[in-house]
XYZ file of C-alpha atoms in Angstrom:
520
model
C 30.074 28.175 -122.903
C 26.477 29.093 -122.121
C 24.066 27.221 -124.377
C 20.777 27.739 -122.618
C 19.014 31.020 -121.985
C 17.570 31.285 -118.489
C 13.823 31.172 -118.899
C 11.424 33.965 -118.120
C 9.524 31.487 -115.955
C 12.663 30.774 -113.944
C 13.293 34.485 -113.506
C 9.764 35.133 -112.289
C 9.705 32.013 -110.129
C 6.853 30.556 -112.160
C 6.457 26.912 -113.074
C 6.144 26.009 -116.769
C 5.561 22.722 -118.516
C 4.655 21.477 -121.975
C 1.180 22.670 -123.020
C -1.590 20.095 -123.012
C -3.155 18.857 -126.211
C -5.361 21.415 -127.900
C -9.019 21.366 -126.910
C -11.091 21.631 -130.091
C -14.389 22.587 -128.510
C -15.030 26.111 -127.253
C -14.934 26.622 -123.515
C -18.187 27.262 -121.734
C -17.825 30.880 -120.663
C -20.552 30.405 -118.059
C -18.169 28.322 -115.976
C -15.669 31.123 -115.702
C -17.273 32.976 -112.852
C -14.381 34.599 -111.029
C -12.266 37.645 -111.767
C -14.266 38.561 -114.871
C -15.990 41.927 -114.856
C -19.635 42.465 -115.701
C -18.608 44.881 -118.440
C -16.350 42.197 -119.931
C -19.198 39.674 -119.956
C -21.373 42.059 -121.942
C -18.974 42.133 -124.909
C -19.876 39.279 -127.238
C -17.223 37.112 -128.825
C -16.474 38.288 -132.373
C -17.676 35.056 -133.954
C -16.652 36.108 -137.461
C -13.038 35.552 -136.365
C -13.662 32.149 -134.755
C -12.266 29.155 -136.628
C -13.745 25.653 -136.326
C -11.343 23.022 -135.083
C -10.948 21.440 -138.518
C -9.439 24.746 -139.752
C -6.939 25.226 -136.924
C -4.089 24.043 -139.168
C -5.342 25.719 -142.350
C -3.379 28.656 -143.735
C -5.451 31.815 -143.134
C -7.104 33.173 -146.305
C -5.138 36.450 -146.238
C -1.925 34.415 -146.604
C -3.028 32.217 -149.505
C -1.366 34.402 -152.150
C 1.819 35.241 -150.214
C 5.037 34.087 -151.854
C 6.733 32.350 -148.946
C 9.802 31.482 -151.006
C 10.966 35.035 -150.188
C 11.594 36.659 -146.820
C 8.674 38.691 -145.482
C 9.583 42.351 -144.982
C 8.034 45.749 -145.542
C 9.015 49.440 -145.432
C 12.709 48.842 -144.892
C 15.402 51.502 -145.194
C 19.178 51.673 -144.760
C 21.081 49.642 -143.705
C 18.645 47.003 -144.986
C 18.183 48.776 -148.343
C 19.832 51.669 -150.176
C 17.032 54.070 -149.242
C 17.886 56.452 -146.375
C 15.602 56.317 -143.357
C 13.806 59.649 -142.782
C 15.061 61.103 -139.488
C 13.390 63.621 -137.171
C 15.232 66.130 -134.920
C 14.949 65.351 -131.214
C 13.287 68.708 -130.504
C 10.549 68.354 -133.102
C 7.079 68.320 -131.516
C 4.711 65.421 -131.928
C 2.123 65.423 -134.693
C -0.535 62.764 -134.256
C -2.292 61.370 -137.313
C -5.861 60.202 -137.815
C -4.480 56.731 -138.528
C -2.545 56.519 -135.226
C -4.091 59.178 -132.994
C -2.388 57.915 -129.815
C 1.186 57.518 -131.084
C 3.687 59.690 -132.907
C 6.901 57.781 -133.541
C 10.089 59.682 -134.354
C 13.367 58.073 -135.386
C 16.167 60.521 -134.557
C 19.331 58.608 -135.385
C 20.707 55.241 -136.381
C 24.098 53.663 -135.836
C 24.239 50.504 -137.884
C 20.929 48.832 -137.106
C 20.617 50.391 -133.628
C 18.135 53.250 -133.317
C 17.431 56.234 -131.093
C 13.742 57.073 -131.228
C 10.955 58.716 -129.249
C 7.449 57.394 -128.717
C 5.140 60.367 -128.218
C 2.082 59.204 -126.290
C -1.139 60.968 -125.189
C -0.994 63.680 -122.505
C 2.459 64.779 -123.718
C 4.131 61.622 -122.433
C 7.457 60.837 -124.117
C 9.432 57.604 -124.151
C 13.021 57.831 -125.470
C 14.537 54.614 -126.764
C 16.323 52.312 -126.329
C 14.307 51.933 -123.127
C 13.942 49.401 -120.355
C 10.534 49.287 -118.652
C 10.509 48.230 -114.981
C 7.663 45.851 -114.179
C 4.972 47.077 -111.796
C 2.697 44.044 -112.084
C -0.192 45.390 -110.001
C 0.483 49.081 -110.475
C 3.451 49.292 -108.146
C 7.166 48.561 -108.292
C 7.832 46.703 -105.075
C 9.822 48.608 -102.432
C 9.648 51.984 -104.206
C 7.139 54.829 -104.244
C 5.876 56.478 -107.398
C 7.655 59.676 -106.372
C 10.976 57.866 -106.120
C 10.586 56.307 -109.559
C 9.672 59.671 -111.093
C 11.662 62.244 -109.160
C 14.904 60.455 -108.410
C 17.056 61.620 -111.321
C 18.982 58.347 -111.304
C 15.716 56.500 -112.051
C 13.424 59.007 -113.792
C 11.606 56.209 -115.618
C 9.458 57.419 -118.537
C 7.368 54.239 -118.725
C 6.595 51.147 -116.662
C 4.725 47.900 -117.316
C 1.569 46.586 -115.653
C -0.062 43.183 -116.050
C -3.669 42.860 -117.166
C -4.234 39.386 -115.741
C -3.061 40.295 -112.242
C -4.829 43.670 -112.182
C -8.046 41.974 -113.303
C -7.831 39.580 -110.374
C -6.713 42.128 -107.801
C -7.979 44.793 -107.329
C -10.199 44.461 -110.433
C -10.039 46.723 -113.464
C -13.484 48.258 -112.811
C -12.150 49.690 -109.570
C -9.086 51.006 -111.405
C -11.348 52.537 -114.074
C -13.646 54.139 -111.494
C -10.628 55.732 -109.810
C -9.588 57.388 -113.061
C -7.462 54.660 -114.612
C -4.123 53.261 -113.551
C -2.317 56.571 -114.005
C -4.409 58.194 -111.279
C -4.742 54.996 -109.266
C -0.977 54.917 -108.726
C -0.383 58.678 -109.071
C 1.778 58.152 -112.162
C 1.712 60.740 -114.946
C 4.096 58.956 -117.302
C 3.774 56.106 -119.769
C 2.200 52.737 -118.975
C 2.316 49.590 -121.097
C 0.140 46.626 -120.159
C 0.776 43.008 -121.049
C -2.372 41.281 -122.281
C -2.251 38.261 -119.985
C -1.011 35.996 -122.755
C 2.228 35.085 -121.014
C 0.248 33.604 -118.128
C -0.691 30.826 -120.558
C 2.885 29.664 -120.054
C 3.744 30.770 -116.518
C 0.397 29.576 -115.080
C -0.166 26.725 -117.513
C -1.085 24.261 -114.762
C -4.032 26.553 -113.973
C -5.087 27.255 -117.572
C -7.247 25.730 -120.291
C -6.719 27.198 -123.777
C -9.409 27.070 -126.470
C -10.365 29.051 -129.560
C -12.563 31.306 -127.463
C -9.843 32.238 -124.981
C -8.027 30.932 -121.941
C -9.690 29.949 -118.680
C -7.582 30.329 -115.535
C -8.132 29.008 -112.059
C -7.562 31.767 -109.547
C -4.056 31.107 -108.124
C -4.827 33.150 -105.018
C -7.636 30.808 -103.960
C -6.370 27.379 -104.858
C -4.527 26.677 -101.598
C -7.552 27.269 -99.407
C -10.174 25.755 -101.690
C -10.672 22.086 -100.829
C -13.012 21.251 -103.725
C -11.022 21.403 -106.987
C -14.231 21.601 -109.021
C -15.401 24.625 -107.096
C -12.369 26.840 -107.598
C -12.926 30.331 -108.857
C -12.214 30.543 -112.594
C -11.543 33.415 -114.950
C -12.176 33.382 -118.691
C -9.867 35.704 -120.578
C -10.902 36.145 -124.201
C -9.309 38.718 -126.531
C -12.416 40.832 -125.912
C -11.933 40.585 -122.144
C -8.239 41.402 -122.287
C -8.911 44.572 -124.277
C -11.811 45.607 -122.048
C -9.612 45.211 -118.993
C -6.859 47.228 -120.668
C -9.329 49.919 -121.712
C -10.387 50.063 -118.067
C -6.769 50.321 -116.955
C -6.153 53.143 -119.416
C -2.602 52.170 -120.385
C -0.925 54.135 -123.154
C 0.170 50.955 -124.923
C -1.913 47.790 -124.797
C -0.793 44.396 -126.012
C -3.023 42.104 -128.054
C -3.904 38.779 -126.453
C -1.838 36.158 -128.249
C -1.726 32.376 -128.011
C 1.622 31.841 -126.288
C 3.386 28.479 -126.281
C 6.545 27.799 -124.301
C 9.508 28.080 -126.653
C 10.839 24.693 -125.526
C 7.613 22.828 -126.321
C 8.149 19.836 -128.630
C 4.872 20.041 -130.530
C 4.979 21.557 -134.031
C 1.218 21.280 -134.458
C 0.581 23.296 -131.290
C 2.884 26.077 -132.518
C 1.101 26.221 -135.878
C -2.313 26.414 -134.220
C -1.068 29.181 -131.924
C 0.428 31.199 -134.796
C -2.764 31.271 -136.839
C -4.889 31.828 -133.732
C -2.742 34.815 -132.772
C -3.795 36.469 -136.048
C -7.484 35.765 -135.410
C -7.223 36.968 -131.818
C -5.584 40.191 -133.019
C -8.644 40.848 -135.195
C -10.870 40.271 -132.174
C -8.727 42.633 -130.083
C -9.097 45.436 -132.623
C -12.840 44.820 -132.875
C -13.149 45.167 -129.065
C -10.859 48.206 -128.707
C -13.069 51.112 -127.577
C -10.458 53.866 -127.081
C -8.212 54.005 -130.170
C -7.775 57.782 -129.800
C -6.298 57.342 -126.320
C -4.622 53.934 -126.305
C -2.356 52.083 -128.730
C -2.784 48.393 -129.465
C 0.440 46.576 -130.385
C 0.596 43.191 -132.116
C 2.884 40.382 -130.901
C 4.862 38.230 -133.343
C 4.586 34.526 -132.534
C 5.674 31.380 -134.354
C 7.973 29.611 -131.922
C 11.604 29.242 -132.973
C 10.753 28.571 -136.615
C 12.753 31.235 -138.481
C 13.192 29.452 -141.787
C 11.939 30.950 -145.051
C 8.200 30.302 -145.139
C 8.243 29.214 -141.488
C 5.806 30.092 -138.730
C 7.458 33.392 -137.767
C 7.290 34.412 -141.431
C 3.611 33.503 -141.602
C 2.812 35.532 -138.505
C 4.760 38.486 -139.914
C 2.931 38.181 -143.227
C -0.373 38.224 -141.358
C 0.651 41.412 -139.581
C 1.798 42.966 -142.860
C -1.727 42.426 -144.174
C -3.064 44.277 -141.099
C -0.313 46.894 -140.880
C -2.613 49.903 -141.333
C -4.269 49.061 -138.013
C -1.103 48.359 -136.031
C 0.875 51.271 -134.498
C 3.684 49.105 -133.093
C 5.016 45.569 -132.848
C 6.329 43.249 -130.151
C 8.476 40.146 -130.443
C 6.983 37.469 -128.215
C 7.393 33.818 -127.368
C 10.998 34.106 -126.173
C 12.837 34.127 -122.815
C 11.312 30.724 -122.134
C 14.374 28.511 -121.910
C 15.460 28.394 -125.558
C 19.175 28.549 -126.358
C 20.755 31.942 -126.876
C 21.519 30.951 -130.462
C 17.816 30.367 -131.108
C 16.919 33.511 -129.188
C 19.005 35.982 -131.178
C 18.035 34.464 -134.523
C 14.336 35.084 -133.824
C 15.073 38.669 -132.749
C 17.189 39.198 -135.835
C 14.548 37.859 -138.195
C 11.803 40.028 -136.718
C 13.914 43.203 -136.795
C 14.871 42.563 -140.417
C 11.222 42.052 -141.358
C 9.223 44.610 -139.346
C 8.809 48.134 -140.740
C 11.421 50.714 -139.769
C 8.869 53.451 -139.093
C 7.248 51.694 -136.125
C 8.531 50.720 -132.651
C 9.825 47.231 -131.855
C 9.421 45.787 -128.376
C 11.167 42.610 -127.178
C 9.024 41.123 -124.441
C 10.310 39.665 -121.186
C 13.999 40.403 -121.784
C 16.043 42.305 -119.207
C 19.624 41.048 -118.932
C 21.970 43.984 -119.701
C 23.969 41.914 -122.203
C 20.779 41.013 -124.047
C 19.768 44.674 -124.265
C 23.127 45.714 -125.707
C 23.125 42.934 -128.313
C 19.461 43.135 -129.281
C 19.585 46.919 -129.664
C 22.398 46.336 -132.151
C 19.926 44.143 -134.052
C 17.282 46.886 -134.027
C 15.104 46.489 -130.901
C 13.759 49.631 -129.164
C 11.939 48.519 -125.990
C 12.383 45.898 -123.259
C 10.806 44.740 -119.995
C 11.613 42.126 -117.375
C 11.244 41.483 -113.645
C 14.889 40.451 -113.446
C 16.437 43.733 -112.176
C 13.839 44.307 -109.457
C 13.308 40.690 -108.400
C 17.028 39.968 -108.215
C 17.461 43.154 -106.165
C 15.188 41.771 -103.461
C 17.437 38.707 -103.271
C 20.470 40.901 -102.661
C 21.951 40.896 -106.163
C 23.177 44.231 -107.514
C 23.738 44.945 -111.202
C 27.145 46.431 -111.903
C 29.372 47.115 -114.906
C 32.411 44.990 -115.535
C 33.181 41.299 -115.704
C 30.387 38.852 -116.548
C 27.837 38.150 -115.234
C 27.798 41.813 -114.167
C 26.319 41.137 -110.748
C 27.342 41.535 -107.113
C 25.790 39.159 -104.555
C 25.856 41.374 -101.518
C 24.647 38.702 -99.097
C 27.952 36.914 -99.515
C 30.364 37.108 -96.594
C 33.070 38.659 -98.766
C 31.179 41.967 -98.532
C 30.712 41.959 -94.755
C 33.678 44.293 -94.258
C 33.643 46.119 -97.612
C 33.347 49.854 -97.032
C 32.803 50.826 -100.674
C 29.419 51.688 -102.194
C 27.978 49.337 -104.796
C 29.098 51.400 -107.788
C 31.189 54.561 -107.801
C 29.458 57.457 -109.567
C 26.005 55.885 -109.312
C 23.314 58.380 -108.267
C 20.886 55.840 -106.778
C 19.675 56.127 -103.174
C 22.101 53.442 -101.996
C 25.274 54.725 -103.646
C 24.605 58.448 -103.362
C 23.457 57.926 -99.774
C 26.754 56.298 -98.859
C 25.372 52.887 -97.956
C 28.393 50.608 -98.015
C 28.419 47.046 -99.218
C 29.009 45.982 -95.627
C 25.946 47.892 -94.440
C 23.802 46.377 -97.205
C 25.180 42.937 -96.366
C 23.831 43.284 -92.806
C 20.471 44.716 -93.906
C 19.960 41.942 -96.443
C 20.848 39.156 -94.031
C 18.320 40.551 -91.555
C 15.635 40.917 -94.241
C 15.324 44.606 -93.438
C 12.783 46.243 -95.816
C 15.216 49.123 -96.312
C 17.547 46.724 -98.118
C 14.896 45.899 -100.725
C 14.263 49.593 -101.348
C 17.954 50.463 -101.689
C 18.772 47.485 -103.899
C 15.751 48.078 -106.131
C 16.675 51.726 -106.479
C 20.178 50.753 -107.517
C 19.201 48.118 -110.067
C 16.644 50.330 -111.795
C 19.164 53.183 -111.777
C 21.689 50.865 -113.411
C 19.228 49.872 -116.156
C 18.413 53.530 -116.821
C 22.137 54.351 -116.883
C 22.609 51.543 -119.391
C 19.887 52.559 -121.844
C 20.769 56.248 -121.631
C 24.345 55.389 -122.529
C 23.133 53.253 -125.419
C 20.918 56.047 -126.733
C 23.734 58.596 -126.509
C 26.039 56.267 -128.427
C 23.469 55.830 -131.205
C 22.870 59.567 -131.510
C 26.637 60.096 -131.756
C 26.875 57.236 -134.296
C 29.329 55.235 -132.220
C 27.162 52.337 -131.098
C 29.629 49.786 -132.435
C 32.339 51.324 -130.251
C 29.976 51.294 -127.267
C 29.196 47.604 -127.808
C 32.852 46.642 -128.113
C 33.683 48.443 -124.878
C 30.771 46.786 -123.044
C 31.634 43.310 -124.333
C 35.345 43.605 -123.603
C 34.544 44.783 -120.054
C 32.351 41.734 -119.461
C 34.501 39.168 -121.236
C 38.231 39.695 -120.688
C 39.130 36.369 -122.254
C 40.443 33.181 -120.691
C 44.036 34.197 -121.360
C 43.492 37.136 -118.983
C 41.726 35.079 -116.344
C 38.215 36.013 -117.491
C 35.522 34.527 -119.679
C 35.605 34.298 -123.450
C 32.927 36.082 -125.455
C 30.041 33.618 -125.972
C 29.658 32.449 -129.544
C 26.064 33.640 -129.750
C 27.199 37.180 -128.938
C 29.843 37.045 -131.676
C 27.353 35.685 -134.206
C 24.617 38.188 -133.368
C 26.954 41.182 -133.484
C 28.516 39.992 -136.722
C 25.010 39.877 -138.190
C 24.498 43.430 -136.897
C 27.708 44.543 -138.615
C 29.785 45.015 -135.441
C 33.335 43.645 -135.455
C 34.463 42.832 -131.916
C 38.102 42.603 -133.020
C 38.340 46.330 -133.627
C 39.716 48.517 -130.844
C 40.376 45.505 -128.609
C 41.950 46.687 -125.333
């Protein structure tokens, strides 16, 4: 039985290790000379939200009167309470409010705890959920053109993800801004969400120094050729810098810079510092946000794996509840870092049961199809991960059926297989008649066409998956959909397949889905 969740660092090929001891003194911003824009330097640090080191472990003042003997939750409806959730027809136009001028969020249907919603963004951009967001780190999804991602009906992605840290380094967010923002820079007229750069505190930890002011990175693109370690280019990323970069990028949804700690770190004090700092950094992000009428700023729930009553996740949630009027949407962060699946789903479950039902919920860095199906049952709306596109370039196709739901097309068993990857798939590879044998040859020869075809297929599969999930929710048969998906993946050892993992059973039981019903 699987007990460990493959880490986001492993998926992305990044190296992670336990964070160093906290540095109590503020970093000297003057040392961070590289990758930081002049406009970013001109924004002063919001010192009113800076805590001295002796207060790093002190409960923030806004939480002093919170009763932590009870679970933190707010604005909950059925099935969490007896109050029905107000639903909006799918054809109802967006109405933006003065409170959230860049987001209109409609919930159209529920099926158990699963939801079908639409995020209405500026410039008439719409994002139906559940949704998977392909990752275009530097404004491009490798091996595919913007036209293919938009116009290929099998893909037709309504939103993608870009990364603030990498765009700030190359090509620089001032250049992106001067070219009209990332939408025009990449000729993309649909939704864009940008990560804040916080995850790089984990994936690039060996190159980072984290303080109250922000995080200072060594430039990973220069380190191999720079002989003098003390002379490496450095980049200071404060909350103010992250937001300035994201304002330059012009993404529809920006993420607040949070203090991210690897979920497998054995340091309770570091997690507590990071949780309280995440609240202070959120305040600094809002203070620096210059385009609230055009861009949304989401908060990210941190707190490690501490889901107990009054634990760190609860404290972070309580801090967000106190700031809820400012926050248009929420993300669940700090996962996909090597924690067990049991720990993983319990954090997701807690956050979905606590966060308000009238705002979107985004689970960061998660992209395995099984995870999407289970976590949507718990109440998640949005996902992102490099897994489908990165694994495509290594010759692994995502397919329905028996776990793990993949087809390793470089293997010799496919060298004489004249079938397409997946019957009925409308991607370039399958619709174009490229056989598994043909792809096997292209992949073994590292032909660039193979990367394009495989990437097209894997994104098409993810879109096929989430569209099917949304349809099932709208038709109020999500439980049936989940049972069918699970029984396809896990036939059971008595039938020569795998048994359903215990974490899947536990999570779906919590979501109110009985896997024993309608068993084939």
